[in-house]
Coordinates of C-alpha atoms and ligand atoms in Angstrom, one line a residue:
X1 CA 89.4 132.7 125.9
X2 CA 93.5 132.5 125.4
X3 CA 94.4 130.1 122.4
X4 CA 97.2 128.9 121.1
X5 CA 99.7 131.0 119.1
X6 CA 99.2 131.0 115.9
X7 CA 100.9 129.9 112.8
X8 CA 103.7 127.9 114.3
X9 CA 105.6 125.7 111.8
X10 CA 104.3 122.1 111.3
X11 CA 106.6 120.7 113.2
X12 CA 106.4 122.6 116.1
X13 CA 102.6 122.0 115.8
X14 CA 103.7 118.6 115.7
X15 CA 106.2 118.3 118.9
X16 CA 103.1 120.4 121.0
X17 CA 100.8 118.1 120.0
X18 CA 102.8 115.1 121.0
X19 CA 103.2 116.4 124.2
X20 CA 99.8 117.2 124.6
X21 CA 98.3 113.6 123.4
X22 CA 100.9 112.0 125.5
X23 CA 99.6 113.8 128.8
X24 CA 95.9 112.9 127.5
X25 CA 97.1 109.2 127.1
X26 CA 98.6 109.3 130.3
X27 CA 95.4 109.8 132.3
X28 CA 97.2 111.4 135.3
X29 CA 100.2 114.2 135.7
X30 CA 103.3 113.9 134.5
X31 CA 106.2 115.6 135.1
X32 CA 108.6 117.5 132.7
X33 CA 111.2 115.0 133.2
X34 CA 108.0 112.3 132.2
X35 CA 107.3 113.6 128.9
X36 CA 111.1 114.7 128.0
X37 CA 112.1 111.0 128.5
X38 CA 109.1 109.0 127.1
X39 CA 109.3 111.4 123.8
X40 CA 113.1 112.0 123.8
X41 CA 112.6 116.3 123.7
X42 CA 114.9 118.5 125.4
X43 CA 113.2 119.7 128.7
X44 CA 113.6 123.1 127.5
X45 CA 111.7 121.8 124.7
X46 CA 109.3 120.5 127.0
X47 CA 109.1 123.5 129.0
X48 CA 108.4 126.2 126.2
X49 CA 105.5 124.0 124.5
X50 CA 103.9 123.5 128.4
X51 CA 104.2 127.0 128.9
X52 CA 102.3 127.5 125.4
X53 CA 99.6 124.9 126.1
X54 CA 98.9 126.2 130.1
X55 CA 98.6 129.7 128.6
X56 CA 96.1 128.4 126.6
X57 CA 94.4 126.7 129.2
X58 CA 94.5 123.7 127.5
X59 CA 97.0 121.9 130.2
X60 CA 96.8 122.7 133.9
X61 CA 99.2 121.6 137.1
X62 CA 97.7 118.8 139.0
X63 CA 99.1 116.5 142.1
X64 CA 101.2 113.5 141.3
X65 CA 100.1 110.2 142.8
X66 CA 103.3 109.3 143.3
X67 CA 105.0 110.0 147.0
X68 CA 108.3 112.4 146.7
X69 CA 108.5 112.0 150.8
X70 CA 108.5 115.9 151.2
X71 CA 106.1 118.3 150.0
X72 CA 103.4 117.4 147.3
X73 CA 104.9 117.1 144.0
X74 CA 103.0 118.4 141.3
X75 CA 102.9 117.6 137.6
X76 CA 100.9 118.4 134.5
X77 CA 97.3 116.9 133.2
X78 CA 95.1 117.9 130.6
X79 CA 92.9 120.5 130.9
X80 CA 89.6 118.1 130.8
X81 CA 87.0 121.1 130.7
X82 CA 89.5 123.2 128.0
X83 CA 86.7 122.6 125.5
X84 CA 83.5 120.7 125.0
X85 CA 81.4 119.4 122.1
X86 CA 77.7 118.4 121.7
X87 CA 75.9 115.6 120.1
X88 CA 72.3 114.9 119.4
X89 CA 70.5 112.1 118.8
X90 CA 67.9 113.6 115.8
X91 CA 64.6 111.5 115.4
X92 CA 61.4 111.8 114.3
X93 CA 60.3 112.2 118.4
X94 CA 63.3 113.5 119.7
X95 CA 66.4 115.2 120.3
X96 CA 68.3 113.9 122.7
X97 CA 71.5 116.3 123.5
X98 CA 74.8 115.2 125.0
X99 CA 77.8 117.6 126.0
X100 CA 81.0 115.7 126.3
X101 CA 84.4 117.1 127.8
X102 CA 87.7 116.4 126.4
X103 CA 88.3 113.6 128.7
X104 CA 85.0 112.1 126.7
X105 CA 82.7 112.3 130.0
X106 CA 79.5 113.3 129.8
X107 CA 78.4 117.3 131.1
X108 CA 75.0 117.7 130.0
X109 CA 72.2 115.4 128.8
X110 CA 68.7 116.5 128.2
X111 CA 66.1 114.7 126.3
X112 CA 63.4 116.8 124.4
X113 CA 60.5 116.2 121.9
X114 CA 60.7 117.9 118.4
X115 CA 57.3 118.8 118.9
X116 CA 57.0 118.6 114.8
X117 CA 54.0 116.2 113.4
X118 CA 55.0 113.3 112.2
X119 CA 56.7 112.8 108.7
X120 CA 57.9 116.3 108.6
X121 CA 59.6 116.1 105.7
X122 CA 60.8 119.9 106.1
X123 CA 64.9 119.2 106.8
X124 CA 64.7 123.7 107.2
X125 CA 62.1 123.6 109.6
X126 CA 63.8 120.4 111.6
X127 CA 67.0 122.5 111.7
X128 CA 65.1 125.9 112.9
X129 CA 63.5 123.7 115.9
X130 CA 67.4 122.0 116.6
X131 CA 69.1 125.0 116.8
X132 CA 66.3 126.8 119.3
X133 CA 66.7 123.7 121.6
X134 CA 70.3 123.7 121.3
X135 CA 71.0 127.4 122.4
X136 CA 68.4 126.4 125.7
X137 CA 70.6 123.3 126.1
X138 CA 73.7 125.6 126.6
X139 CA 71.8 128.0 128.2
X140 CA 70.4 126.0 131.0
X141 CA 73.4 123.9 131.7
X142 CA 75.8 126.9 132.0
X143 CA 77.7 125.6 129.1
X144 CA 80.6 128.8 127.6
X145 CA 79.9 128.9 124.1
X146 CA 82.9 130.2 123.5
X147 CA 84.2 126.4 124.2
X148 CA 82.3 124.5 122.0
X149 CA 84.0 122.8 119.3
X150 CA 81.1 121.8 117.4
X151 CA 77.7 120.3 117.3
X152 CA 77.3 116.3 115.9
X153 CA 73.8 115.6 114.6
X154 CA 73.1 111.5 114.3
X155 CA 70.3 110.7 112.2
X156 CA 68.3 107.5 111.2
X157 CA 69.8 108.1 107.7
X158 CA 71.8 107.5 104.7
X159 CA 74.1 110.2 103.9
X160 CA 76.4 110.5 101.0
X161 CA 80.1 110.2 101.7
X162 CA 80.7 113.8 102.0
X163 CA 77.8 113.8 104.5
X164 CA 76.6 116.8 101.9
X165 CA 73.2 114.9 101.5
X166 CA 70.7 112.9 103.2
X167 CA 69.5 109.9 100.7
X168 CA 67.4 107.8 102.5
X169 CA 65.7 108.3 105.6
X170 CA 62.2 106.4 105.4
X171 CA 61.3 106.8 110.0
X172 CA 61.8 110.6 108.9
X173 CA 60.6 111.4 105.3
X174 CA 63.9 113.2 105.2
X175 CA 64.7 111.7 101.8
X176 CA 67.5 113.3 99.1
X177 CA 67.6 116.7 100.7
X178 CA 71.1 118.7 101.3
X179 CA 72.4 118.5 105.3
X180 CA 73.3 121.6 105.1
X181 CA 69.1 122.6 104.8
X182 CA 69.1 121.1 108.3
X183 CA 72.5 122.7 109.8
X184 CA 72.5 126.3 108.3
X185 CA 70.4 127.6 111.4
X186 CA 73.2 126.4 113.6
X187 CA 76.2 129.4 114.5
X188 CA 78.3 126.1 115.2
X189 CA 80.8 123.7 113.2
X190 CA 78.1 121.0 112.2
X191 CA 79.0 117.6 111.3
X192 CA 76.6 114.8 110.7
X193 CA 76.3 111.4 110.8
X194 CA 74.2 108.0 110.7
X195 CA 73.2 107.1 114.1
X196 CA 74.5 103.6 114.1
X197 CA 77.6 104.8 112.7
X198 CA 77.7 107.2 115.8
X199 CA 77.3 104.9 117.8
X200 CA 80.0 102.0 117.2
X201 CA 82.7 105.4 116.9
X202 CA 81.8 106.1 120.9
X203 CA 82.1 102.3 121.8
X204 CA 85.3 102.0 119.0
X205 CA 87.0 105.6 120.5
X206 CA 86.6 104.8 124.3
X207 CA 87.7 101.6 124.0
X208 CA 91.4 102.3 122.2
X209 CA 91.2 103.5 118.3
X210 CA 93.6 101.4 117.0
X211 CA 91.3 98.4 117.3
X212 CA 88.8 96.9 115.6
X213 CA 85.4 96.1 115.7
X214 CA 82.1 95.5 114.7
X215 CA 79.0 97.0 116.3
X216 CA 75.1 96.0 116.0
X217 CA 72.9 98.6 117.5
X218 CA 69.5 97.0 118.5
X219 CA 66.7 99.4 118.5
X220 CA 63.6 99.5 116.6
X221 CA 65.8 99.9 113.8
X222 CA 68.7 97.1 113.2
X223 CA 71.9 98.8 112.3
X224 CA 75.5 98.7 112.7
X225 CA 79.0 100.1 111.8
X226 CA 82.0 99.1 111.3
X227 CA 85.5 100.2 112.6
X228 CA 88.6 98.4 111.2
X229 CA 92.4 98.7 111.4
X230 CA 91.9 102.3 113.5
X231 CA 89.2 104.1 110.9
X232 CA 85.4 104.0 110.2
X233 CA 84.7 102.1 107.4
X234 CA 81.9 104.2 105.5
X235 CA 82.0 101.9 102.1
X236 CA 81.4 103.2 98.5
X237 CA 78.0 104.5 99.0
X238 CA 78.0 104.8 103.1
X239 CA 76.0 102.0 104.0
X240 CA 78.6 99.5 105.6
X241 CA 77.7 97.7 108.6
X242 CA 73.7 97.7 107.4
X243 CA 73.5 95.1 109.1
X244 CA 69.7 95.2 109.3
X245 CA 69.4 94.3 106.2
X246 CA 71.5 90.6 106.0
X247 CA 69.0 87.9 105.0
X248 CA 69.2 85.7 107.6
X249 CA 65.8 84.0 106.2
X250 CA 65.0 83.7 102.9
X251 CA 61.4 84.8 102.4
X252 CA 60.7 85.1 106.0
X253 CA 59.3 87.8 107.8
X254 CA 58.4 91.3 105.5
X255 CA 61.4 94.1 106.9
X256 CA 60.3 97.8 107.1
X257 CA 62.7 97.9 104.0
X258 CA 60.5 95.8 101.8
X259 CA 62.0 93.0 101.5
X260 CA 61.8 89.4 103.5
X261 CA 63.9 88.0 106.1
X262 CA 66.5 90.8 106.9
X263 CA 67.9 90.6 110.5
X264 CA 65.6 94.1 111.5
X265 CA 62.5 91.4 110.8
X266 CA 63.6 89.1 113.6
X267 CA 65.6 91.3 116.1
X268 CA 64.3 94.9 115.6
X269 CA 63.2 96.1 119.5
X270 CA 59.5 96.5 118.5
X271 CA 59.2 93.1 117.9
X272 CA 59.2 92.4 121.5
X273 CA 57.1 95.3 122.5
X274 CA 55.4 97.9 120.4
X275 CA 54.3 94.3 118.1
X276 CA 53.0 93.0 121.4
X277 CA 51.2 96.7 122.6
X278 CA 54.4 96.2 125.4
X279 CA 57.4 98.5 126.0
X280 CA 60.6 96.4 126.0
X281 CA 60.9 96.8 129.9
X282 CA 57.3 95.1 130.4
X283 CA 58.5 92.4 127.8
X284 CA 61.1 91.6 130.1
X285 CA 59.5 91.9 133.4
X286 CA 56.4 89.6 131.5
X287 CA 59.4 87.4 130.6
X288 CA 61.0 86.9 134.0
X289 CA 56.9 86.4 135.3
X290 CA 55.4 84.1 132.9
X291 CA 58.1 82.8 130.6
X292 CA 56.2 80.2 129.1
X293 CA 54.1 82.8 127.3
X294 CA 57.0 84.8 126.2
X295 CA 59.8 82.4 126.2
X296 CA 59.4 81.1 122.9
X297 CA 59.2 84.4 121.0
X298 CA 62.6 85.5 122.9
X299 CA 64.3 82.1 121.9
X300 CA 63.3 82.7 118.5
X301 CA 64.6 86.2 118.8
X302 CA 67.9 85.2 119.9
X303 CA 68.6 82.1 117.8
X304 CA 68.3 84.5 115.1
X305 CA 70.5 87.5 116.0
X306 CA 72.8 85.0 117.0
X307 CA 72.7 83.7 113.3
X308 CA 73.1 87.6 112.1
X309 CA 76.0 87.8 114.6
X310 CA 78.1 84.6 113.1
X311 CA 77.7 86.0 109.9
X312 CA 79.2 89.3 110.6
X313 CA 82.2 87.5 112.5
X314 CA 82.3 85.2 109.6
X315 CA 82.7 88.4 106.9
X316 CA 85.1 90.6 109.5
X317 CA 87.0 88.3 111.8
X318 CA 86.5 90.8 114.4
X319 CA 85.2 91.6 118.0
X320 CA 81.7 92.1 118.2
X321 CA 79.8 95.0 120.2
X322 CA 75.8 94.9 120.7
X323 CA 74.5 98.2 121.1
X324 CA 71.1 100.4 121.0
X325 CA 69.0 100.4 123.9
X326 CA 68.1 96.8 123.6
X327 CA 71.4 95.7 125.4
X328 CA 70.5 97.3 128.4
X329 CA 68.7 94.0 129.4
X330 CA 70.8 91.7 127.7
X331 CA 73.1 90.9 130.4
X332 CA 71.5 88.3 131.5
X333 CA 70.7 86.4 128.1
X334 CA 74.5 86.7 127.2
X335 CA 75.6 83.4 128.2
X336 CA 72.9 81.4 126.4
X337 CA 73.6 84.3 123.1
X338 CA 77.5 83.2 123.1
X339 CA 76.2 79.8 123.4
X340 CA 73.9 80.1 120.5
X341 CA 76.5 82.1 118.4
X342 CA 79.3 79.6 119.2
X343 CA 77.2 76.4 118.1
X344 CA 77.5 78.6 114.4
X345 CA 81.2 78.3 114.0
X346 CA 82.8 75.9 112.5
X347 CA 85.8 77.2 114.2
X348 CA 85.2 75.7 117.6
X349 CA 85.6 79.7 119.1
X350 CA 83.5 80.4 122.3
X351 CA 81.8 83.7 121.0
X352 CA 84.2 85.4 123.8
X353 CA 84.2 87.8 121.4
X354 CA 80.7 89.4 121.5
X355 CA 80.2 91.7 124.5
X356 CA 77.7 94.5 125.5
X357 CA 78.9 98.0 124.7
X358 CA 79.2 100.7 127.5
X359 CA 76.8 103.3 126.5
X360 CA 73.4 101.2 125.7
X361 CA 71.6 104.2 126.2
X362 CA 73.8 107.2 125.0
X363 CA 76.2 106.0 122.3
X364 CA 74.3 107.8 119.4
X365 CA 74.7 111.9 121.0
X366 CA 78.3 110.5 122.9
X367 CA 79.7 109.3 119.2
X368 CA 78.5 112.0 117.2
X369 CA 80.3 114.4 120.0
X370 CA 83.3 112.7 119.6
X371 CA 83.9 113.3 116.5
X372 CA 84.8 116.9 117.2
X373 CA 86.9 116.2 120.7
X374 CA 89.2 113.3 118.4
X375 CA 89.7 116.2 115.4
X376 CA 90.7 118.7 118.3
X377 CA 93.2 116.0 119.9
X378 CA 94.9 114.9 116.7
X379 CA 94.5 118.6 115.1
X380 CA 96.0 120.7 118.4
Ligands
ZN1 ZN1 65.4 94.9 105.5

């Protein structure tokens, strides 16, 4: 595969990879005379680091929207397919793999069991099993090898803030053992990360980078992240946005952390379906059939994210995203949730600032994937 030439100074690096991140920015070709004006460069400036970057096959010719009368004008576009990263989703269950191009899109998905017993608390024998389900992953989806940037692995964990070591991980028994115990099977860059955290980066990344915001992910676990001012916020010890774990109710229900009251207690998925013997989809179809039997337990549920929700726009001043593969059925239940969250403020704001995310389903393997394809765009 032809890659760039290497060493040039860092400032050349850095005039290529303007060019470069202003053609990703741009969405759709440009022309020479495009990038020379919107970055003030020479066009035989222009021209030499397009040359470089087409070689490389990270830029390719594409057909401008714009009408020239004559013949079809042509400009240039990213190379989407150039290079690709993976993610996956580790739990207990499953790995759940994601390939992403450069453009962010999704080229693969598969969804797998681990096939280890339960409470494997073997973080070796985890990473033997990832990396012989990775290499069928690229093996049955075609994917070149040779283009993969890395492999993300999200976990249900605590890891340090060099990700060096996993501290707490109680749904997989993976407790104080070194990452690199679970990665060192893997031929690939490895980087890994808490699975909220992965998350609110996928919804924080594809929605513009320079924002801010918080997310809440709404599985069987309650978690979150927090994105402010253009970077992750990790914290000191790397559990920002546990958002879980804000008492809402002092000395209510017992949490899966054990203590009373946390936010997980009242809004954790299972609470409206493996607590009932249901799977969230029945909860709401039972809902939608015989709301008086189910009603109440959902208003409860709701009055008290929307409690958890204030609290976080209270602390952060921010937009709020709901993630986790809760949201998938929220849409309907938004209105009466801003409702709910705005009869909290004492601000007299309409809770216009909570929305679903994008990816209810794949955020965790998308975000985790990213994290190679941004270090490749702002690295290049
Ligand atoms: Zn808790």
């Amino acid at each position: 595969m032809p890659t760039l030439n290497e060493p040039v100074t860092e400032r050349r690096r850095i005039t290529r990879n303007s060019i470069y991140r202003y053609l990703y920015q741009a969405q759709t070709p440009r022309t020479k005379q495009d990038i020379a004006q919107a970055l003030a460069f020479s066009l035989p400036t222009v021209h030499q680091n397009l040359s470089e970057l087409l070689a490389a096959g990270l830029v390719e010719r594409g057909a401008l929207q714009r009408s020239t009368g004559g013949r079809r004008a042509t400009g240039m576009a990213i190379a989407a397919n150039a290079r690709f990263a993976v993610g996956v989703s580790v739990t207990q269950e499953r790995f759940r793999f994601l390939a992403a191009n450069l453009r962010m899109e999704e080229i693969a998905y598969r969804s797998e069991e681990t096939g280890l017993p339960p409470h494997t608390a073997d973080a070796a024998a985890l990473g033997v099993r990832l990396a012989a389900a990775l290499e069928h992953f690229l093996t049955d989806f075609g994917l070149n090898r040779n283009k993969l940037l890395g492999v993300g692995i999200a976990l249900p964990a605590i890891l340090d803030a060099q990700g060096q070591t996993i501290l707490f991980s109680p749904t997989m028994a993976l407790n104080h053992c070194r990452t690199a115990d679970l990665t060192q099977a893997l031929p690939y860059p490895a980087h890994l990360a808490n699975d909220a955290t992965a998350g609110g980066y996928a919804e924080w990344l594809t929605q513009g980078s320079g924002s801010s915001l918080a997310y809440l992910s709404l599985e069987n676990g309650v978690g979150g992240a927090v994105l402010l001012g253009g970077a992750p916020y990790h914290g000191l010890n790397g559990r920002s946005g546990e958002f879980g774990h804000i008492c809402i109710v002092p000395g209510g229900l017992p949490c899966p952390c054990g203590k009373r009251g946390c936010l997980e207690a009242y809004c954790s998925a299972a609470r409206i379906s493996s607590d009932l013997g249901l799977t969230v989809e029945d909860f709401f179809e039972a809902l939608a059939r015989t709301p008086a039997q189910y009603q109440p337990l959902w208003e409860d549920y709701l009055q008290h994210l929307a409690i958890g929700i204030h609290n976080i726009r209270m602390i952060l001043d921010c937009d709020i995203v709901l993630g986790g593969f809760l949201t998938q059925y929220l849409a309907p239940y938004m209105p009466h949730l801003q409702a709910l969250v705005a009869a909290q403020s004492p601000f007299q704001e309409n809770a216009g600032y909570l929305r679903l995310g994008q990816y209810p389903k794949r955020a965790i393997p998308l975000g985790v994937a990213l994290h190679f394809i941004n270090d490749f765009i702002q690295k290049l």
